[in-house]
Coordinates of C-alpha atoms and ligand atoms in Angstrom, one line a residue:
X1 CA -10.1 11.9 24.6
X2 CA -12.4 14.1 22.8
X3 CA -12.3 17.7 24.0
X4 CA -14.1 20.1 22.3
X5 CA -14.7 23.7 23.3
X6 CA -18.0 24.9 21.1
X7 CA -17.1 29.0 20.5
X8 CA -19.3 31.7 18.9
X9 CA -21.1 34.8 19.8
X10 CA -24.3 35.1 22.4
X11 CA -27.1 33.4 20.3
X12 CA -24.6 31.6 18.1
X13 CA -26.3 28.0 19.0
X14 CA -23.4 26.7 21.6
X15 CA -26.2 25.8 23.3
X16 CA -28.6 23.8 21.1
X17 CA -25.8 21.6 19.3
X18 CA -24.3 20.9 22.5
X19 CA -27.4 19.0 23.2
X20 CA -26.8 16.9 20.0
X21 CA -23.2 16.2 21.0
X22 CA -24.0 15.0 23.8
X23 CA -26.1 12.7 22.6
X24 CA -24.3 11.6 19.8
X25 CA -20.8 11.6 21.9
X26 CA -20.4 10.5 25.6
X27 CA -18.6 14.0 26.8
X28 CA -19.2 15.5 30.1
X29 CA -21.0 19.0 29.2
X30 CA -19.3 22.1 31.0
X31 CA -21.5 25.2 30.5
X32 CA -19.7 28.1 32.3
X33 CA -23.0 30.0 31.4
X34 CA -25.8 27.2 33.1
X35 CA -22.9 27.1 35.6
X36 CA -23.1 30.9 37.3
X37 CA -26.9 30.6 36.8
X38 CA -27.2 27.8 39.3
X39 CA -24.8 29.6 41.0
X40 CA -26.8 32.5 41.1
X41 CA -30.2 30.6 41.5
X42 CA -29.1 29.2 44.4
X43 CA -27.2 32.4 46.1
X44 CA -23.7 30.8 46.4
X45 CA -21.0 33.5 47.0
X46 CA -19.0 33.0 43.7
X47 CA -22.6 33.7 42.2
X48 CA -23.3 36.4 44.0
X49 CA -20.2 37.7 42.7
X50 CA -21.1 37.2 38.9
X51 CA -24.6 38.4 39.5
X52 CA -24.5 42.2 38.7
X53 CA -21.7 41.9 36.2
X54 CA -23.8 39.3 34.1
X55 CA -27.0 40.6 34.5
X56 CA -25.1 43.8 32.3
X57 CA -23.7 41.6 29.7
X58 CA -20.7 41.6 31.1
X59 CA -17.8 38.5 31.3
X60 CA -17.6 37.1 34.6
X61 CA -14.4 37.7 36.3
X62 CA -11.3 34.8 35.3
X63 CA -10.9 34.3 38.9
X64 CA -14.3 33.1 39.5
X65 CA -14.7 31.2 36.2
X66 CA -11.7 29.1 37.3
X67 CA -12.7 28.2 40.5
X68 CA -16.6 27.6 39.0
X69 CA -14.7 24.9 36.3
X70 CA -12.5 23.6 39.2
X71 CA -15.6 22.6 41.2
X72 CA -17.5 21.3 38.3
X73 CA -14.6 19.7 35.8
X74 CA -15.0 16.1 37.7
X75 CA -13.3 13.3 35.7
X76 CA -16.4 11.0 34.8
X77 CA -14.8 7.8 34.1
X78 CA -17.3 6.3 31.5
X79 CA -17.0 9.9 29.5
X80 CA -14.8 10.1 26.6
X81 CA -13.9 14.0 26.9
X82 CA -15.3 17.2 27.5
X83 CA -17.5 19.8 25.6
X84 CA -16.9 23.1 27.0
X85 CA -19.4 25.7 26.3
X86 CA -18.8 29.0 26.5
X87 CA -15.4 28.6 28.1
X88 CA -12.7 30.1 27.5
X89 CA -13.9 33.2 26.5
X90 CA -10.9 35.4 27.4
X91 CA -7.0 34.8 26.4
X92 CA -6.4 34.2 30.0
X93 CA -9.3 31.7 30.0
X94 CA -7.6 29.9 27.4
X95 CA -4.4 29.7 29.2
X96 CA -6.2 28.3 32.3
X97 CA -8.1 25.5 30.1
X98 CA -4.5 24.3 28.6
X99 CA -3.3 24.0 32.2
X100 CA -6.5 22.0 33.1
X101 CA -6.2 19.9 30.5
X102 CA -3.0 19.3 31.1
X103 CA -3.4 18.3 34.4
X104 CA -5.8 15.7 32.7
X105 CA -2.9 14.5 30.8
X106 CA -4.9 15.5 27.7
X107 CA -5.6 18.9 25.2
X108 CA -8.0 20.4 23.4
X109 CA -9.2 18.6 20.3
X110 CA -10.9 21.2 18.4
X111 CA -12.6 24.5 19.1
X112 CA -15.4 25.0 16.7
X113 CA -16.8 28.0 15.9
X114 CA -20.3 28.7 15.0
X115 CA -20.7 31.9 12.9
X116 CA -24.0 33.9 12.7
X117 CA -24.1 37.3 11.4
X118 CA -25.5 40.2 14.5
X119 CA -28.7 41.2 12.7
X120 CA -29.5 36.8 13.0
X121 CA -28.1 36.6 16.1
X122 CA -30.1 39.4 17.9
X123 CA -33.5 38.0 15.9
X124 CA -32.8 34.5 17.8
X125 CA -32.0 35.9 21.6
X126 CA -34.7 38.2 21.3
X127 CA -37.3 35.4 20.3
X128 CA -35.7 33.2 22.8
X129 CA -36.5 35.6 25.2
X130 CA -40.1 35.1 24.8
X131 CA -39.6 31.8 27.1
X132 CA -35.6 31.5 28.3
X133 CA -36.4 33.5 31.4
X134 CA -32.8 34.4 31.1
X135 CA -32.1 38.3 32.3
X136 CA -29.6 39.0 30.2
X137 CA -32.2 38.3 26.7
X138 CA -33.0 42.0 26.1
X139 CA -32.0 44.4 23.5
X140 CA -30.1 46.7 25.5
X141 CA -28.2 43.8 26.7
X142 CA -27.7 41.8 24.0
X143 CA -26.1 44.5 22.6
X144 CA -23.8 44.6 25.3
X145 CA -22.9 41.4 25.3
X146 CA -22.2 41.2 21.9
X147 CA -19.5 44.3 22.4
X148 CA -18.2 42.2 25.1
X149 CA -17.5 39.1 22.5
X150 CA -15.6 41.6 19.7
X151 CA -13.5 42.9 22.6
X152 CA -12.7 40.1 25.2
X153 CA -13.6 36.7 23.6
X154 CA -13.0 36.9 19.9
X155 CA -9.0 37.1 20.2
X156 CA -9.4 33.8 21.8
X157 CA -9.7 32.4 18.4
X158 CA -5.9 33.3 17.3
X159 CA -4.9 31.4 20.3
X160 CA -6.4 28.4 18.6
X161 CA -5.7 29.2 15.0
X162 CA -1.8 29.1 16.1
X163 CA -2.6 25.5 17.5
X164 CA -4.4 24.8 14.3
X165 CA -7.4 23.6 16.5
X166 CA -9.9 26.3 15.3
X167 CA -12.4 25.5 12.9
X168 CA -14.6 28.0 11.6
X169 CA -18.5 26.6 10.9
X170 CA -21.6 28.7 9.6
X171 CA -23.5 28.5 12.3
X172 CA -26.5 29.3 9.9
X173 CA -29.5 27.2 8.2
X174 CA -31.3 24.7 10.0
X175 CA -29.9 22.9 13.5
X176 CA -29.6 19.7 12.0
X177 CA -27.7 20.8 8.7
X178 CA -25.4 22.9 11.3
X179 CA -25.2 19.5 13.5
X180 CA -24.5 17.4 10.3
X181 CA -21.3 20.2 9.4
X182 CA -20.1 19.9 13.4
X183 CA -20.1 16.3 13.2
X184 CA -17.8 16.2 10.0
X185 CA -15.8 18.6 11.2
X186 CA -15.0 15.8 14.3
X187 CA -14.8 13.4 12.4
X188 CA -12.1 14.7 10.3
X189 CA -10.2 16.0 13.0
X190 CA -10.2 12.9 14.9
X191 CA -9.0 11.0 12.1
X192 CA -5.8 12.9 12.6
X193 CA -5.2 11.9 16.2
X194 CA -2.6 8.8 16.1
X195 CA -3.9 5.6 16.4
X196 CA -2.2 2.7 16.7
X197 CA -4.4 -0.8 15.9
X198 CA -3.2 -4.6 16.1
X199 CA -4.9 -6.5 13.2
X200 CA -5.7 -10.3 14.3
X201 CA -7.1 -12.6 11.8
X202 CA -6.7 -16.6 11.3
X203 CA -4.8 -17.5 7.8
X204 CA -7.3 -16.4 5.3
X205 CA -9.7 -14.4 6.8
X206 CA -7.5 -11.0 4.7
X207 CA -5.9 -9.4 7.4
X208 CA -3.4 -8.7 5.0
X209 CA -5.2 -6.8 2.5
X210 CA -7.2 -5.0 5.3
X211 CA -4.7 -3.8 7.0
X212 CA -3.0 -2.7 4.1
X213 CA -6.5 -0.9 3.0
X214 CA -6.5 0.3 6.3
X215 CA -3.4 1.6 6.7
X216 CA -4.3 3.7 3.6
X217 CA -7.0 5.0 4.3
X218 CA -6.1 6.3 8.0
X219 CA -2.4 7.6 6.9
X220 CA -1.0 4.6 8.8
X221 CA 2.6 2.9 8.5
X222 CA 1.7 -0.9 7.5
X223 CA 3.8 -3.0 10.0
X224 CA 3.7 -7.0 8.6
X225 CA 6.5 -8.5 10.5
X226 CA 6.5 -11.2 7.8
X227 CA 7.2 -8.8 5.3
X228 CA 9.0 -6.9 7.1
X229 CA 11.8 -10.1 7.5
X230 CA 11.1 -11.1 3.8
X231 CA 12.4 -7.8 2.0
X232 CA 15.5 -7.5 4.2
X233 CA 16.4 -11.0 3.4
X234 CA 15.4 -10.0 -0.3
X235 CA 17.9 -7.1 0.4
X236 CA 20.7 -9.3 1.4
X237 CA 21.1 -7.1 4.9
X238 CA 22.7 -8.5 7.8
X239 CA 19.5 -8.6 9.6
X240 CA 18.1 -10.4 6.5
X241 CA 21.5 -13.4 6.6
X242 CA 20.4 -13.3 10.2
X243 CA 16.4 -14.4 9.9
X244 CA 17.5 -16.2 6.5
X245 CA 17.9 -19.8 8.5
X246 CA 15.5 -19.4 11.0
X247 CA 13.0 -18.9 8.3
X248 CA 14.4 -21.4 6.0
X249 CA 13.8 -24.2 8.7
X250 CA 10.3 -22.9 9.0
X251 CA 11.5 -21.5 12.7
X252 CA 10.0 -18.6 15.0
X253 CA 12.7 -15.3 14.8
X254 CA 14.2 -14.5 17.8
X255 CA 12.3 -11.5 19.1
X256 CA 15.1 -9.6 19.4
X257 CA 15.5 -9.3 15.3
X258 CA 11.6 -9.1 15.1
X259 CA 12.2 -5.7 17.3
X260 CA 15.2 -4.2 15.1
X261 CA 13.0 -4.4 12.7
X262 CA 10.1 -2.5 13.6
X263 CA 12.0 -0.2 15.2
X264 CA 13.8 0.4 12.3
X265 CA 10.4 0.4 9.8
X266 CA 9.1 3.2 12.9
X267 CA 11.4 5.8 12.6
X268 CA 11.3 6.1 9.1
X269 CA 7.9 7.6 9.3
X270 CA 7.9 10.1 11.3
X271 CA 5.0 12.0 9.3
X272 CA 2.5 9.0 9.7
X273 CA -0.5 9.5 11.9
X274 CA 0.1 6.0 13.8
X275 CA 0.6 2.3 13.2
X276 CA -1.1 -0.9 11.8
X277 CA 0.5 -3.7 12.9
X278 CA -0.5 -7.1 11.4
X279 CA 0.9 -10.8 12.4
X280 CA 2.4 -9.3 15.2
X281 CA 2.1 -9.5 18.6
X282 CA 1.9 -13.0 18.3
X283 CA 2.8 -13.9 21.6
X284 CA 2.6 -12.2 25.2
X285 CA 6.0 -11.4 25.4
X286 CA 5.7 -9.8 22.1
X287 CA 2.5 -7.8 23.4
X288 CA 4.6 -6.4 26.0
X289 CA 7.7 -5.6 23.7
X290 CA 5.1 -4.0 21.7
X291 CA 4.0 -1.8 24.5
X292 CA 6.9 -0.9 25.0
X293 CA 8.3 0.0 21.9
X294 CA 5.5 2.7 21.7
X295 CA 5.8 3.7 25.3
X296 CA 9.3 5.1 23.4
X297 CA 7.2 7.2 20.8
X298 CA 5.0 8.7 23.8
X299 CA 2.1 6.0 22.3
X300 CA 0.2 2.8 22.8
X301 CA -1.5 0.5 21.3
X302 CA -5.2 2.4 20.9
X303 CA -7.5 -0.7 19.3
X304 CA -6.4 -4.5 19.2
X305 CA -9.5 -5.6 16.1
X306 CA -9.8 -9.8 16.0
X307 CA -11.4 -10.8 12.7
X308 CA -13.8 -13.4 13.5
X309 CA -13.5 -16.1 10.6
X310 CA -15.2 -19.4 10.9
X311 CA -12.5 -21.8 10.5
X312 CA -14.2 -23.6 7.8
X313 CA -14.3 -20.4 5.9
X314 CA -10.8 -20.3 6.5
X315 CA -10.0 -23.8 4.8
X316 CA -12.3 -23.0 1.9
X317 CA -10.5 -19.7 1.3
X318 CA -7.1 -21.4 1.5
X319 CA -7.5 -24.1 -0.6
X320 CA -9.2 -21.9 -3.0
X321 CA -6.1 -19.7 -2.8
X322 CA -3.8 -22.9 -3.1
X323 CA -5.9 -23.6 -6.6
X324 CA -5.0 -19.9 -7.9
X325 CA -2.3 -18.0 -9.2
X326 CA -2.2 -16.3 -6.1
X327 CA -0.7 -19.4 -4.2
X328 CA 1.6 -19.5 -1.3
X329 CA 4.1 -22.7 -0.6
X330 CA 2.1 -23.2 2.2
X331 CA -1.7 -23.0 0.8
X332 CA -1.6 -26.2 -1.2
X333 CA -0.9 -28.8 2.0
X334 CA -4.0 -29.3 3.7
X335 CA -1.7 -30.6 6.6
X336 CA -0.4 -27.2 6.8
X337 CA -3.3 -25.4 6.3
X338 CA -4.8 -27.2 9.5
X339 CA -1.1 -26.4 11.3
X340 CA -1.5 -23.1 10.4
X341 CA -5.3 -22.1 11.7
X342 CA -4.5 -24.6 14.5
X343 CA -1.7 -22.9 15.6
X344 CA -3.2 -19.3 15.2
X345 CA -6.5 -20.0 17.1
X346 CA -4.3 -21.8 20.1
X347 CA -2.0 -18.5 20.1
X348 CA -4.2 -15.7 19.4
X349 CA -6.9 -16.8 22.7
X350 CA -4.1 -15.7 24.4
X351 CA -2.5 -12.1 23.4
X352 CA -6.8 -11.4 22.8
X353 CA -6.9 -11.9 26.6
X354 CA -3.9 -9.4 27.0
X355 CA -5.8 -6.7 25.2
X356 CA -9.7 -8.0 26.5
X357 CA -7.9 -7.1 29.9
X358 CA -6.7 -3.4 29.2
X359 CA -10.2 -2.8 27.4
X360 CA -8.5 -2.7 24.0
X361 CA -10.0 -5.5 22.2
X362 CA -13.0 -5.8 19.8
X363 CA -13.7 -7.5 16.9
X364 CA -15.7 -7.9 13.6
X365 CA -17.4 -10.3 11.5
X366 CA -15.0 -11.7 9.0
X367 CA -17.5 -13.4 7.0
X368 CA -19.1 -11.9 3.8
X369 CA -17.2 -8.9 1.2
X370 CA -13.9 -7.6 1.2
X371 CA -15.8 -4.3 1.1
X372 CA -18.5 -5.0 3.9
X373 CA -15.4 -6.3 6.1
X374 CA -13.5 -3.1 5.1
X375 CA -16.7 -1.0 6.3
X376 CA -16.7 -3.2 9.4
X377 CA -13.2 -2.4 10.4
X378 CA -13.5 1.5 9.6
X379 CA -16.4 1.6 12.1
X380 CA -14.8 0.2 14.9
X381 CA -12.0 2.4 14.3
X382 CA -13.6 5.6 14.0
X383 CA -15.5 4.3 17.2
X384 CA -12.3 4.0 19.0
X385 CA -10.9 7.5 17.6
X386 CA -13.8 8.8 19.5
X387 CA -12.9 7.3 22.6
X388 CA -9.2 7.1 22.9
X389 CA -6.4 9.8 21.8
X390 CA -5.1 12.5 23.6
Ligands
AP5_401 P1 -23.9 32.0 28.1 O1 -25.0 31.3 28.8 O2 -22.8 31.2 27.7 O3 -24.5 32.8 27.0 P2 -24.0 33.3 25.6 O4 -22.6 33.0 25.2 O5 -24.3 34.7 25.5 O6 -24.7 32.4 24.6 P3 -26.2 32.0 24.6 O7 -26.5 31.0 25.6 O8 -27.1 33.3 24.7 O9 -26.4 31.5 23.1 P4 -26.0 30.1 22.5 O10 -24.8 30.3 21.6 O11 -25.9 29.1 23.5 O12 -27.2 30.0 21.6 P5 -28.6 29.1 21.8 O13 -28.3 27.6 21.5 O14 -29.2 29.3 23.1 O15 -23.3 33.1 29.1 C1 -24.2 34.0 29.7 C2 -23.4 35.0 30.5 O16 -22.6 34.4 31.6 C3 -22.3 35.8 29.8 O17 -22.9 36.9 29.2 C4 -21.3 36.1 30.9 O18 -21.8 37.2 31.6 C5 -21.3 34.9 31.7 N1 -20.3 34.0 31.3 C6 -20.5 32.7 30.8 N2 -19.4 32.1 30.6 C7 -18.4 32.9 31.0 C8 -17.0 32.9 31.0 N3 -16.4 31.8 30.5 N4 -16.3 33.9 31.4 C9 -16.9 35.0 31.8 N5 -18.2 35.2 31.9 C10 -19.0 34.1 31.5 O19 -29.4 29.6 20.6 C11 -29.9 30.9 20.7 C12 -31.4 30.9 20.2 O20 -31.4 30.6 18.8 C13 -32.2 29.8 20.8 O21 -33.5 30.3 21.0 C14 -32.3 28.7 19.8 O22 -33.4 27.9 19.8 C15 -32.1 29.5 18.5 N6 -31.4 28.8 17.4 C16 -30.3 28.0 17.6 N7 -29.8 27.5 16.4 C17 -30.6 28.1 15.5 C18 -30.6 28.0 14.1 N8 -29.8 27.2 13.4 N9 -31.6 28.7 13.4 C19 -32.5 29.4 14.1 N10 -32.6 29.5 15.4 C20 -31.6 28.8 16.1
MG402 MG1 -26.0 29.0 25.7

C-alpha cells in the first residue's frame, strides 16, 4: 500500500496537492480538517465538540480526532492506500495512526512535508480567505493557529525522522513544480519497498538480460535457477554432483535441490530490496514452493511480468543466436529450438493462470529494442510499486 500523510503548517498547500495525488494515485483522501467541518456543518455532537476550539485556532481534541478517523478510515478495496491530510498533528496522534495502520496490516509510507516560510503562508490564507468561507482564515487566527503548529504539531516530525519516513519539500514556487518534487519524492521512496517479480519469457525473447538489468536497476537479488545449478556444479559442491546427472541427461531437477538452492542464494542478501526470479516457477507446484519460500521472509511474490514474444520472433532470434559467438548447445538444432518454445508456451499458460488468479500477472510487448522492452518492464513495475507493498 501507499500511505502517505501530507504535513506542513496552516496554508502550507496540504490541501491543493492532495487534489493532484489523488488524481494521479488511487488513495482514499482523509482530511481530518474537511472532516470536523462536515461535522460541524451538519451539527453532529463530536462537531459540536470541535466547534469553539477550532473556530480559535486551536487543535481539536485526540479523543475526538480518533473517533472522527475511526468513522471515516473505511477500507476502499479498489484504493491503493491512504493520504492523510492534516493528521497526525500531535505525538499522540502519531501513535494512534501506527496502531490504525497496523490494524490494516500496513504503515506509513512517507510523510512529506511542505515548507513555506510564515510571512508566505499568512499572504496565501489571508487571500484564500477572500472566497474559502472558512472561519478560522483571519489574521488574528491564523496567527494562532500557526503558534498551535510550533507547539503541538511540529514535534511530530521527529517521530518520523526516527522512522526515516520524513521528507522535507519546499513547499514554495508554483503548485505544479511543488507537485512535480512530491511525486519524485514517491517515486523514490517506493522504489525502496521490496518487491519481488517473476520474469516469464519464451527462449529468446531476453528474459535473461532483463532481468538481470532489472534486478540492477531496482537493488534486486537476480534468482536464474539455471544459473543458479550451473555455478554449483562449476563449484564441484555436493549440491552441484547432485544436479550434475540430472542435467547431463537433459533431465528436470528434483525440486527439492531447486529449493536449497534458492534458499541458499536468499539468505545471502539480506540487504537487497527484494527478488527477481527468472526461469523459475516453472510449474505449479513450484509456484506454490515459491510462495512459500517467501511466506518465510514475511514476503510474496508482488508482480509475475509474461514477455509476450511472437514465436516466430523467437525462432529468428534463436537461430540468429545459434549463427553467433554467443551460441548455446542448444540454439543450433532447430528440433530443439521448436522443443524448447513448445515446451515453454505449453507450461507457462499454466503457472500465468496461477498468478492471473491472485491478480498478480501482467505482461509487456516483447517485440522491438532491448531498451524499449527495458522501459516497458520498468513501467509496469513502478506501476505495481504503487499498488502493492506494505
Ligand atoms: P485544516 O483544514 O487541516 O487546516 P490547516 O492545517 O490549517 O491547513 P489549511 O487547510 O489552512 O492549509 P493547507 O495546507 O491545506 O493549504 P491550502 O492547500 O488550502 O484544519 C483546520 C482546523 O481543524 C485546525 O486548525 C484544527 O483546529 C482542526 N484540525 C484539523 N485536523 C486536526 C487534527 N488532526 N487534530 C486536531 N485538530 C485538527 O493552500 C492555502 C492557500 O494557498 C490556498 O488558497 C491555495 O490556493 C494557495 N496555494 C497553495 N499552494 C500555493 C503555491 N504553491 N503558491 C501560491 N499559493 C498557493
Ligand atoms: Mg487544507
Amino acid at each position: 500500500m501507499l500511505n502517505i500523510a501530507l504535513f506542513g503548517p496552516p496554508g502550507a498547500g496540504k490541501g491543493t496537492q492532495s487534489k493532484l495525488l489523488l488524481e494521479k494515485y488511487n488513495l482514499t483522501y482523509i482530511s481530518t480538517g474537511d472532516i470536523l467541518r462536515r461535522e460541524i456543518a451538519e451539527g453532529s455532537i463530536l462537531g459540536m465538540k470541535a466547534k469553539n476550539i477550532i473556530e480559535k485556532g486551536g487543535l481539536a481534541d485526540d479523543e475526538i480526532i480518533v473517533q472522527l478517523i475511526e468513522q471515516n478510515i473505511t477500507r476502499d478495496e479498489k484504493a491503493k492506500g491512504i493520504l492523510f491530510d492534516g493528521f497526525p498533528r500531535t505525538v499522540v496522534q502519531a501513535y494512534i495512526l501506527d496502531g490504525l495502520l497496523l490494524r490494516l496490516n500496513t504503515s506509513l509510507s512517507a510523510m512529506l512535508s511542505l515548507e513555506v516560510p510564515r510571512e508566505e503562508l499568512i499572504t496565501r490564507m489571508i487571500e484564500r480567505s477572500k472566497t474559502s468561507g472558512r472561519s478560522d482564515d483571519n489574521f488574528e487566527v491564523i496567527q494562532y493557529r500557526l503558534e498551535e503548529y510550533e507547539n503541538k504539531t511540529k514535534p511530530v516530525a521527529d517521530f518520523y525522522k526516527a522512522k526515516n519516513v520524513y521528507f522535507p519539500i519546499d513547499g514554495t514556487g508554483t503548485i505544479e513544480g511543488i507537485f512535480e518534487k512530491l511525486k519524485e519524492t514517491i517515486t523514490s521512496t517506493l522504489r525502496k519497498q521490496w518487491i519481488n517479480v517473476v520474469l516469464y519469457g519464451p527462449p529468446g525473447s531476453g528474459k535473461g538480460t532483463q532481468a538481470q538489468k532489472l534486478a540492477e536497476k531496482y537493488n534486486l537479488v537476480y534468482i536464474s535457477t539455471g544459473k543458479l545449478l550451473r555455478d554449483e556444479i562449476r563449484q564441484g559442491t555436493e549440491i552441484g554432483k547432485a544436479v550434475e546427472q540430472y542435467m547431463l541427461k537433459g533431465e528436470i531437477v528434483p525440486d527439492e535441490i531447486a529449493i536449497n538452492v534458492i534458499e541458499h542464494k536468499i539468505k545471502l542478501h539480506p540487504e537487497a530490496n527484494g527478488f527477481i526470479f527468472k526461469g523459475f516457477p516453472r510449474t505449479i507446484v513450484q509456484a506454490y514452493i515459491l510462495d512459500g519460500l517467501l511466506l518465510k521472509l514475511n514476503q510474496t511474490v508482488s508482480v509475475a511480468i509474461g514477455i509476450e514474444t511472437s514465436t516466430l520472433e523467437c525462432f529468428k532470434r534463436l537461430s540468429l543466436r545459434g549463427k553467433s559467438h554467443y551460441k548455446r548447445p542448444y540454439d543450433e538444432n532447430m528440433e530443439l529450438i521448436i522443443n524448447r518454445l513448445d515446451e515453454f508456451f505449453t507450461r507457462t499458460q499454466i503457472v500465468s493462470d496461477y498468478y492471473k488468479k491472485l491478480k498478480k500477472f501482467t505482461y509487456v510487448d516483447g517485440h522491438g529494442s532491448e531498451e524499449d522492452i527495458f522501459q516497458r518492464l520498468v513501467d509496469r513495475i513502478d506501476e505495481t510499486l504503487t499498488t502493492t507493498g506494505r
